[in-house]
Amino acid sequence: MMSRMMSRPRRLARLGLGTAATLVLFGCEGENLFQPGARGGSDANPPSVEIVEPRDPAANPIGDSLLVAASIEDNGGVDSVRFEGYAFRGDASLGTDTIIERFISKTVPLDQATDTVVRRYLLPTADSTRETARLIVTAFDRSGNASSDTLQLILGAPRVRLLNVTEGQRILSGLGLAVRIEAYDPNGIVQVQLRSRGAADQTLTRTFNPPQDSIAFDTSFVVPDAAVGPLQLEAAARSTLDVEGVDGPVTLVVVSSSAADTIRPSGKIALDAPTRMELGDSVRVTVSGLDDPQGSGIRRVGYTAFAISPTRGDTLIRSGERTYDPARTGNVQETFSFAPFNVDSLSLPDTLVFEVVGYLIDGDDNCSAAVGSATNQSIACVSLGSGEIVAQQASAERLVRSIVAGRTVRLPAGGLIMDAVVDTARRNLWLSNIDRDQVEVFRLQEERFMDPVPVGAEPWGLTLNRAEDTLIVANSGGTNMSNVWLGPIDPFNPYDAHVEDGNRRFLTPDVYFFDVERALDDTGAERHNVFVVPDASPPGFSDRPQYMAVDSTGRILYSTRTSLLGDLGTIRRAFVPAGGFRTEVVMFYEHSRLLEAPDFTAIGNIDDIGISLSVPDSSGIQNDLATLVDHVPGTNTVITGGPAPLQQAIADLAAAGSDIVAGTGRWNVPGMTFLDTTFVAASGDRGWVVFGEGSRQPVGRVIMYQASTDRISDVVSVTDLMTNPSEEVRGIGLNNDGTLGVARGNQAYFFSTDLRLQGVADLPGGGSGAALHPLHANYPTLQSPGQYDPDTHLAFLGTGEGTIDIIDAFHFNRLGRIFIRDVMSGPLRAALPFPEDNAGLQCQTKPVFNSSGRLIGNALDIFADVSGLVPYPAEGGPSEDRCVALKLYGVTSGGGVVVIDVRKGDILKNHPAR
């Protein structure tokens, strides 16, 4: 150890054993006089210390921690190890020399270890000077003896690591040496080099534009055929500051490759795949290993995979391979992937057993197989009759996986999706990304994402206008809505210039109510006290739009988002009155009765109230007069009522064209407002809109709105629909004509227009999403006889078990389950299939009419009777089981959109006749 240290004049020794140690440089020749050594006693031998990481000289960026590893030995036992880093500034001959701590020192107790490697991170000090420092590691034994090792450390240069090579490693000439270079510098790295000197002089260079702060660079260093002797390798990285960091040199020995190689390589295999796999997923196969150090190098790396179907009893084989020219010495690693094969796509979920063998073949055709072990193996290979390579007398690595339905496309930049709208005419799915302040555009036909559309802050709810040429976006981070033009209707040529129309951004105004108290003072004069509802102190009414829908007249019905300040959610409608040009926003209040207060008048839908005094009467009394201010709905024309007694002012304002509302009592703010997310959904014909309150103590509410009467038709407590009084509404939806709705809680609750509970579907815990068949309509209600249609009276519910349950939305039993890879975590939408989905299949359809007799589309003909008891056969009937009945689009925990083709066979999977 001492002789090794004497040969390194750049090294530094530590003088003294206390915390105020003095550090000095030692000379290039002769004994190191400042090396701590024996302290006397029975143990006169100090420990041996060697810094094994980083290599000397080392480099490290300013302000970055440094990993140090040191090998420590002592026959009597090591007591502790101290790590330090210092810079030396000034000139000792001039008396200006100083020692500056550049890393916070760290002492590690070892409890009498005799042979160990100690690794610790050293934290930098706040000093940002770029300079050359010294790293010192000192070991102390229990007799008080100490020994140190030091190295040079360039501060302000990239940190570099040269991997997969070791000092003294032998390599055959003519082979490729697989090396890896890792480099880091927060200023950015512009260039990485691998340099060799000695038996072969080469420089491999790779540049990076733009610069990168972290680099992992794999390459193969090819040794010329005639090269023999010592070979020094070093890795270098250059930063944007034109400062270079180096690791090495590492000395290798190049020997002649003339001798025959008879030793097999060694390697291992690792498999990785989701527990549930879609047809587009992959099994990742990683094969790694190395040849004998004296061998001819790895020439080929590959795998052989068997896909075994336990149900069908058949097996298919696939394989893959990569070849190196020239062969490579050192560690090699290759990653392969293959999609599920030997799958029955019409009988999902399908269970497969994958058995995979990895192999490595060297330059002299010695073959080694690997079948799943934490350590390298050298199992003999054998070739099958079809040419694939497997292990001889060894079981392959096994992977049992379930192949499920759906095709998931991940969001390009991540985020959180709050709402979704299907534009079937243009074949786009719109998704509000609240984290990215944008709307994602998913092409249904190609199943890919287009460029997103920036909108307002924290977009939440989405809906289409009546003309279905504009997407309306509720910007819940503000008090406005964006309008995005959807482009021409051409399902086969996507419009890619989507942009918000800035001139059409809708700014929502404040909405206030007033409570006016009438009282007599001591003189008998009438006084009015005006209370603004809500008052100036929190909580107030939230104006931030959340979920939304557009009714058949073009009105926007929306909820508002509660805030961290406690602002209360509301439900509102925005519209342009007939003959007007300005949008009006009014808040729904009808779902809450006024509080009894005979001396109060509750007033709404006006702009302001002023109070003045009348002229004195014969007794000298001056009564309060009210002046009510408003505007003609849809215009900027200001109108007033009064000054007059309050009731007269109300009548005058109404006569002037105001939409004022007034009644005896006080506004019931808790009854009008909402404390949690309030969902909004419209029927397919836009004739009905439903609001679902997330939660409230003691219960939430479900509220129906009818477009034809422009009023709330009914209100029902959640306890009237759901079995648990504290259960939350977590999603809500309506069918095409509003005759059936679904509220998603712990279970799925189905209700009719009059908010009467029609049925309950049990669900496993968790999950999200509920969708009715896009042609679900004409459900029997008290108002309409309707007719059960087993082909369309279907619901689809996401569960916490990673399934989409198919529910008969009349008998409310589960018809089938579609297993998917991830769990539904967001909205679920349903749409009819595209014509090409059923191309080449026998798929008969039938017309479907809603409760008003209007044709709303054509549905796949699934059942031979109107009762749903007799399904058509799987093959040979008017509709094959492979026919797609509808498509589902959902947001899942996998961070993307899953597309699911719901086939006739899926709907009939649990049918008694099958």
CSV table of N, CA and C in Angstrom, one decimal, residues 176 178 261-270 285-292 296-304 320-324 327-336 356-373 375-383 388-392:
chain,number,residue,atom,x,y,z
A,176,GLY,N,-14.5,-6.5,-30.5
A,176,GLY,CA,-15.1,-5.3,-30.0
A,176,GLY,C,-15.3,-5.3,-28.5
A,178,ALA,N,-17.2,-3.9,-25.5
A,178,ALA,CA,-18.4,-3.1,-25.1
A,178,ALA,C,-18.2,-2.3,-23.9
A,261,ASP,N,-10.9,-21.1,-29.0
A,261,ASP,CA,-11.7,-20.8,-27.8
A,261,ASP,C,-12.7,-22.0,-27.7
A,262,THR,N,-12.7,-22.7,-26.6
A,262,THR,CA,-13.6,-23.8,-26.3
A,262,THR,C,-14.5,-23.6,-25.1
A,263,ILE,N,-14.5,-22.4,-24.5
A,263,ILE,CA,-15.2,-22.2,-23.3
A,263,ILE,C,-16.5,-21.4,-23.7
A,264,ARG,N,-17.6,-21.9,-23.2
A,264,ARG,CA,-18.9,-21.2,-23.4
A,264,ARG,C,-19.0,-19.9,-22.7
A,265,PRO,N,-19.7,-18.9,-23.3
A,265,PRO,CA,-20.0,-17.7,-22.6
A,265,PRO,C,-20.9,-17.9,-21.4
A,266,SER,N,-21.1,-16.9,-20.6
A,266,SER,CA,-22.1,-17.0,-19.5
A,266,SER,C,-23.0,-15.9,-19.5
A,267,GLY,N,-24.3,-16.1,-19.1
A,267,GLY,CA,-25.3,-15.0,-19.2
A,267,GLY,C,-26.5,-15.3,-18.4
A,268,LYS,N,-27.4,-14.3,-18.4
A,268,LYS,CA,-28.7,-14.5,-17.7
A,268,LYS,C,-29.8,-13.8,-18.5
A,269,ILE,N,-31.0,-14.1,-18.2
A,269,ILE,CA,-32.2,-13.5,-18.9
A,269,ILE,C,-33.1,-12.9,-17.9
A,270,ALA,N,-33.8,-11.8,-18.2
A,270,ALA,CA,-34.8,-11.2,-17.4
A,270,ALA,C,-36.0,-10.9,-18.3
A,285,VAL,N,-37.6,-8.8,-23.2
A,285,VAL,CA,-36.6,-9.9,-22.9
A,285,VAL,C,-35.2,-9.2,-22.8
A,286,THR,N,-34.5,-9.2,-21.7
A,286,THR,CA,-33.2,-8.7,-21.6
A,286,THR,C,-32.2,-9.8,-21.4
A,287,VAL,N,-31.3,-10.0,-22.3
A,287,VAL,CA,-30.2,-11.0,-22.3
A,287,VAL,C,-28.9,-10.3,-22.1
A,288,SER,N,-28.2,-10.7,-21.1
A,288,SER,CA,-26.9,-10.1,-20.8
A,288,SER,C,-25.9,-11.1,-20.4
A,289,GLY,N,-24.6,-10.8,-20.6
A,289,GLY,CA,-23.6,-11.8,-20.2
A,289,GLY,C,-22.2,-11.4,-20.8
A,290,LEU,N,-21.3,-12.3,-20.8
A,290,LEU,CA,-20.0,-12.0,-21.3
A,290,LEU,C,-19.3,-13.3,-21.7
A,291,ASP,N,-18.3,-13.2,-22.5
A,291,ASP,CA,-17.5,-14.4,-22.9
A,291,ASP,C,-16.3,-14.5,-21.9
A,292,ASP,N,-15.7,-15.7,-21.9
A,292,ASP,CA,-14.5,-15.9,-21.1
A,292,ASP,C,-13.5,-14.8,-21.5
A,296,SER,N,-13.1,-15.6,-27.5
A,296,SER,CA,-13.2,-15.0,-28.9
A,296,SER,C,-14.2,-13.9,-28.9
A,297,GLY,N,-14.9,-13.6,-27.8
A,297,GLY,CA,-15.9,-12.5,-27.8
A,297,GLY,C,-17.3,-13.0,-28.2
A,298,ILE,N,-18.3,-12.2,-27.8
A,298,ILE,CA,-19.7,-12.5,-28.1
A,298,ILE,C,-20.0,-12.1,-29.5
A,299,ARG,N,-20.5,-13.1,-30.3
A,299,ARG,CA,-20.8,-12.8,-31.7
A,299,ARG,C,-22.4,-12.6,-31.9
A,300,ARG,N,-23.2,-13.4,-31.2
A,300,ARG,CA,-24.6,-13.4,-31.3
A,300,ARG,C,-25.3,-13.4,-30.0
A,301,VAL,N,-26.4,-12.7,-29.9
A,301,VAL,CA,-27.2,-12.7,-28.7
A,301,VAL,C,-28.7,-12.8,-29.1
A,302,GLY,N,-29.5,-13.7,-28.5
A,302,GLY,CA,-30.8,-13.9,-28.9
A,302,GLY,C,-31.7,-14.5,-27.9
A,303,TYR,N,-32.9,-14.8,-28.3
A,303,TYR,CA,-33.9,-15.5,-27.4
A,303,TYR,C,-34.8,-16.4,-28.3
A,304,THR,N,-35.4,-17.3,-27.6
A,304,THR,CA,-36.5,-18.2,-28.2
A,304,THR,C,-37.6,-18.2,-27.2
A,320,GLY,N,-35.7,-14.1,-31.8
A,320,GLY,CA,-35.0,-12.9,-32.2
A,320,GLY,C,-33.5,-12.9,-31.9
A,321,GLU,N,-32.7,-12.2,-32.7
A,321,GLU,CA,-31.3,-12.3,-32.5
A,321,GLU,C,-30.6,-11.0,-33.0
A,322,ARG,N,-29.5,-10.7,-32.4
A,322,ARG,CA,-28.6,-9.6,-32.9
A,322,ARG,C,-27.2,-10.2,-33.0
A,323,THR,N,-26.5,-9.6,-34.0
A,323,THR,CA,-25.2,-10.1,-34.4
A,323,THR,C,-24.2,-9.0,-34.2
A,324,TYR,N,-23.0,-9.2,-33.7
A,324,TYR,CA,-21.9,-8.2,-33.6
A,324,TYR,C,-20.8,-8.6,-34.5
A,327,ALA,N,-16.9,-9.4,-33.1
A,327,ALA,CA,-17.4,-9.9,-31.8
A,327,ALA,C,-16.9,-9.0,-30.7
A,328,ARG,N,-17.7,-9.0,-29.6
A,328,ARG,CA,-17.4,-8.1,-28.5
A,328,ARG,C,-17.0,-8.9,-27.2
A,329,THR,N,-16.0,-8.3,-26.6
A,329,THR,CA,-15.6,-8.8,-25.3
A,329,THR,C,-16.2,-7.9,-24.2
A,330,GLY,N,-16.1,-8.3,-23.0
A,330,GLY,CA,-16.7,-7.5,-21.9
A,330,GLY,C,-18.2,-7.8,-21.8
A,331,ASN,N,-18.8,-7.1,-20.9
A,331,ASN,CA,-20.3,-7.3,-20.7
A,331,ASN,C,-21.1,-6.8,-21.9
A,332,VAL,N,-22.0,-7.6,-22.4
A,332,VAL,CA,-23.0,-7.2,-23.4
A,332,VAL,C,-24.4,-7.3,-22.8
A,333,GLN,N,-25.3,-6.5,-23.4
A,333,GLN,CA,-26.7,-6.6,-22.9
A,333,GLN,C,-27.6,-6.2,-24.1
A,334,GLU,N,-28.5,-7.0,-24.4
A,334,GLU,CA,-29.5,-6.7,-25.5
A,334,GLU,C,-30.9,-6.8,-24.9
A,335,THR,N,-31.8,-5.9,-25.4
A,335,THR,CA,-33.2,-6.0,-25.0
A,335,THR,C,-34.0,-6.2,-26.2
A,336,PHE,N,-34.8,-7.3,-26.2
A,336,PHE,CA,-35.7,-7.6,-27.3
A,336,PHE,C,-37.2,-7.4,-26.7
A,356,VAL,N,-39.4,-18.7,-22.1
A,356,VAL,CA,-38.4,-17.9,-22.9
A,356,VAL,C,-37.0,-18.4,-22.5
A,357,VAL,N,-36.1,-18.6,-23.5
A,357,VAL,CA,-34.7,-19.0,-23.3
A,357,VAL,C,-33.9,-17.9,-24.0
A,358,GLY,N,-32.9,-17.4,-23.3
A,358,GLY,CA,-31.9,-16.5,-23.8
A,358,GLY,C,-30.6,-17.2,-24.1
A,359,TYR,N,-29.9,-16.7,-25.1
A,359,TYR,CA,-28.6,-17.4,-25.4
A,359,TYR,C,-27.5,-16.4,-25.9
A,360,LEU,N,-26.3,-16.8,-25.7
A,360,LEU,CA,-25.1,-16.0,-26.2
A,360,LEU,C,-24.2,-17.0,-26.9
A,361,ILE,N,-23.7,-16.6,-28.1
A,361,ILE,CA,-22.8,-17.4,-28.9
A,361,ILE,C,-21.5,-16.6,-29.2
A,362,ASP,N,-20.4,-17.2,-28.9
A,362,ASP,CA,-19.1,-16.5,-29.1
A,362,ASP,C,-18.6,-16.6,-30.5
A,363,GLY,N,-17.4,-16.0,-30.8
A,363,GLY,CA,-16.8,-16.0,-32.1
A,363,GLY,C,-16.5,-17.4,-32.6
A,364,ASP,N,-16.3,-18.4,-31.7
A,364,ASP,CA,-15.9,-19.8,-32.1
A,364,ASP,C,-17.2,-20.7,-32.0
A,365,ASP,N,-18.4,-20.1,-32.0
A,365,ASP,CA,-19.6,-20.8,-32.0
A,365,ASP,C,-19.9,-21.6,-30.7
A,366,ASN,N,-19.2,-21.2,-29.6
A,366,ASN,CA,-19.6,-21.8,-28.3
A,366,ASN,C,-20.9,-21.1,-27.8
A,367,CYS,N,-21.9,-21.9,-27.5
A,367,CYS,CA,-23.2,-21.4,-27.2
A,367,CYS,C,-23.6,-21.6,-25.7
A,368,SER,N,-24.1,-20.6,-25.0
A,368,SER,CA,-24.5,-20.7,-23.7
A,368,SER,C,-26.0,-20.2,-23.6
A,369,ALA,N,-26.8,-21.0,-22.9
A,369,ALA,CA,-28.3,-20.7,-22.7
A,369,ALA,C,-28.5,-20.2,-21.3
A,370,ALA,N,-29.5,-19.3,-21.2
A,370,ALA,CA,-29.9,-18.8,-19.9
A,370,ALA,C,-31.4,-19.0,-19.7
A,371,VAL,N,-31.8,-19.4,-18.5
A,371,VAL,CA,-33.2,-19.7,-18.3
A,371,VAL,C,-33.8,-19.1,-17.0
A,372,GLY,N,-33.2,-18.0,-16.6
A,372,GLY,CA,-33.8,-17.3,-15.5
A,372,GLY,C,-33.1,-17.6,-14.2
A,373,SER,N,-32.1,-16.8,-13.9
A,373,SER,CA,-31.4,-16.9,-12.7
A,373,SER,C,-30.8,-15.5,-12.3
A,375,THR,N,-27.9,-15.0,-11.3
A,375,THR,CA,-26.5,-15.0,-11.6
A,375,THR,C,-26.3,-15.6,-13.0
A,376,ASN,N,-25.2,-15.3,-13.6
A,376,ASN,CA,-24.9,-15.8,-15.0
A,376,ASN,C,-24.9,-17.4,-15.0
A,377,GLN,N,-25.3,-17.9,-16.1
A,377,GLN,CA,-25.3,-19.3,-16.3
A,377,GLN,C,-24.6,-19.7,-17.6
A,378,SER,N,-24.1,-20.9,-17.7
A,378,SER,CA,-23.5,-21.5,-18.9
A,378,SER,C,-24.1,-22.8,-19.2
A,379,ILE,N,-25.4,-22.8,-19.6
A,379,ILE,CA,-26.1,-24.1,-19.9
A,379,ILE,C,-25.8,-24.4,-21.4
A,380,ALA,N,-25.6,-25.6,-21.7
A,380,ALA,CA,-25.4,-26.0,-23.1
A,380,ALA,C,-26.7,-25.8,-23.9
A,381,CYS,N,-26.4,-25.4,-25.2
A,381,CYS,CA,-27.5,-25.2,-26.1
A,381,CYS,C,-27.9,-26.4,-27.0
A,382,VAL,N,-29.1,-26.3,-27.5
A,382,VAL,CA,-29.5,-27.3,-28.5
A,382,VAL,C,-30.4,-26.6,-29.5
A,383,SER,N,-30.4,-27.0,-30.7
A,383,SER,CA,-31.2,-26.4,-31.8
A,383,SER,C,-32.4,-27.3,-32.0
A,388,GLU,N,-34.6,-23.0,-34.0
A,388,GLU,CA,-34.5,-22.1,-32.9
A,388,GLU,C,-33.6,-22.8,-31.8
A,389,ILE,N,-32.9,-21.9,-31.0
A,389,ILE,CA,-32.0,-22.4,-30.0
A,389,ILE,C,-32.6,-22.4,-28.7
A,390,VAL,N,-32.5,-23.4,-27.9
A,390,VAL,CA,-33.1,-23.6,-26.6
A,390,VAL,C,-32.0,-24.2,-25.7
A,391,ALA,N,-32.3,-24.3,-24.4
A,391,ALA,CA,-31.4,-24.8,-23.4
A,391,ALA,C,-31.5,-26.4,-23.4
A,392,GLN,N,-30.4,-27.0,-23.2
A,392,GLN,CA,-30.4,-28.5,-23.2
A,392,GLN,C,-30.6,-28.9,-21.8
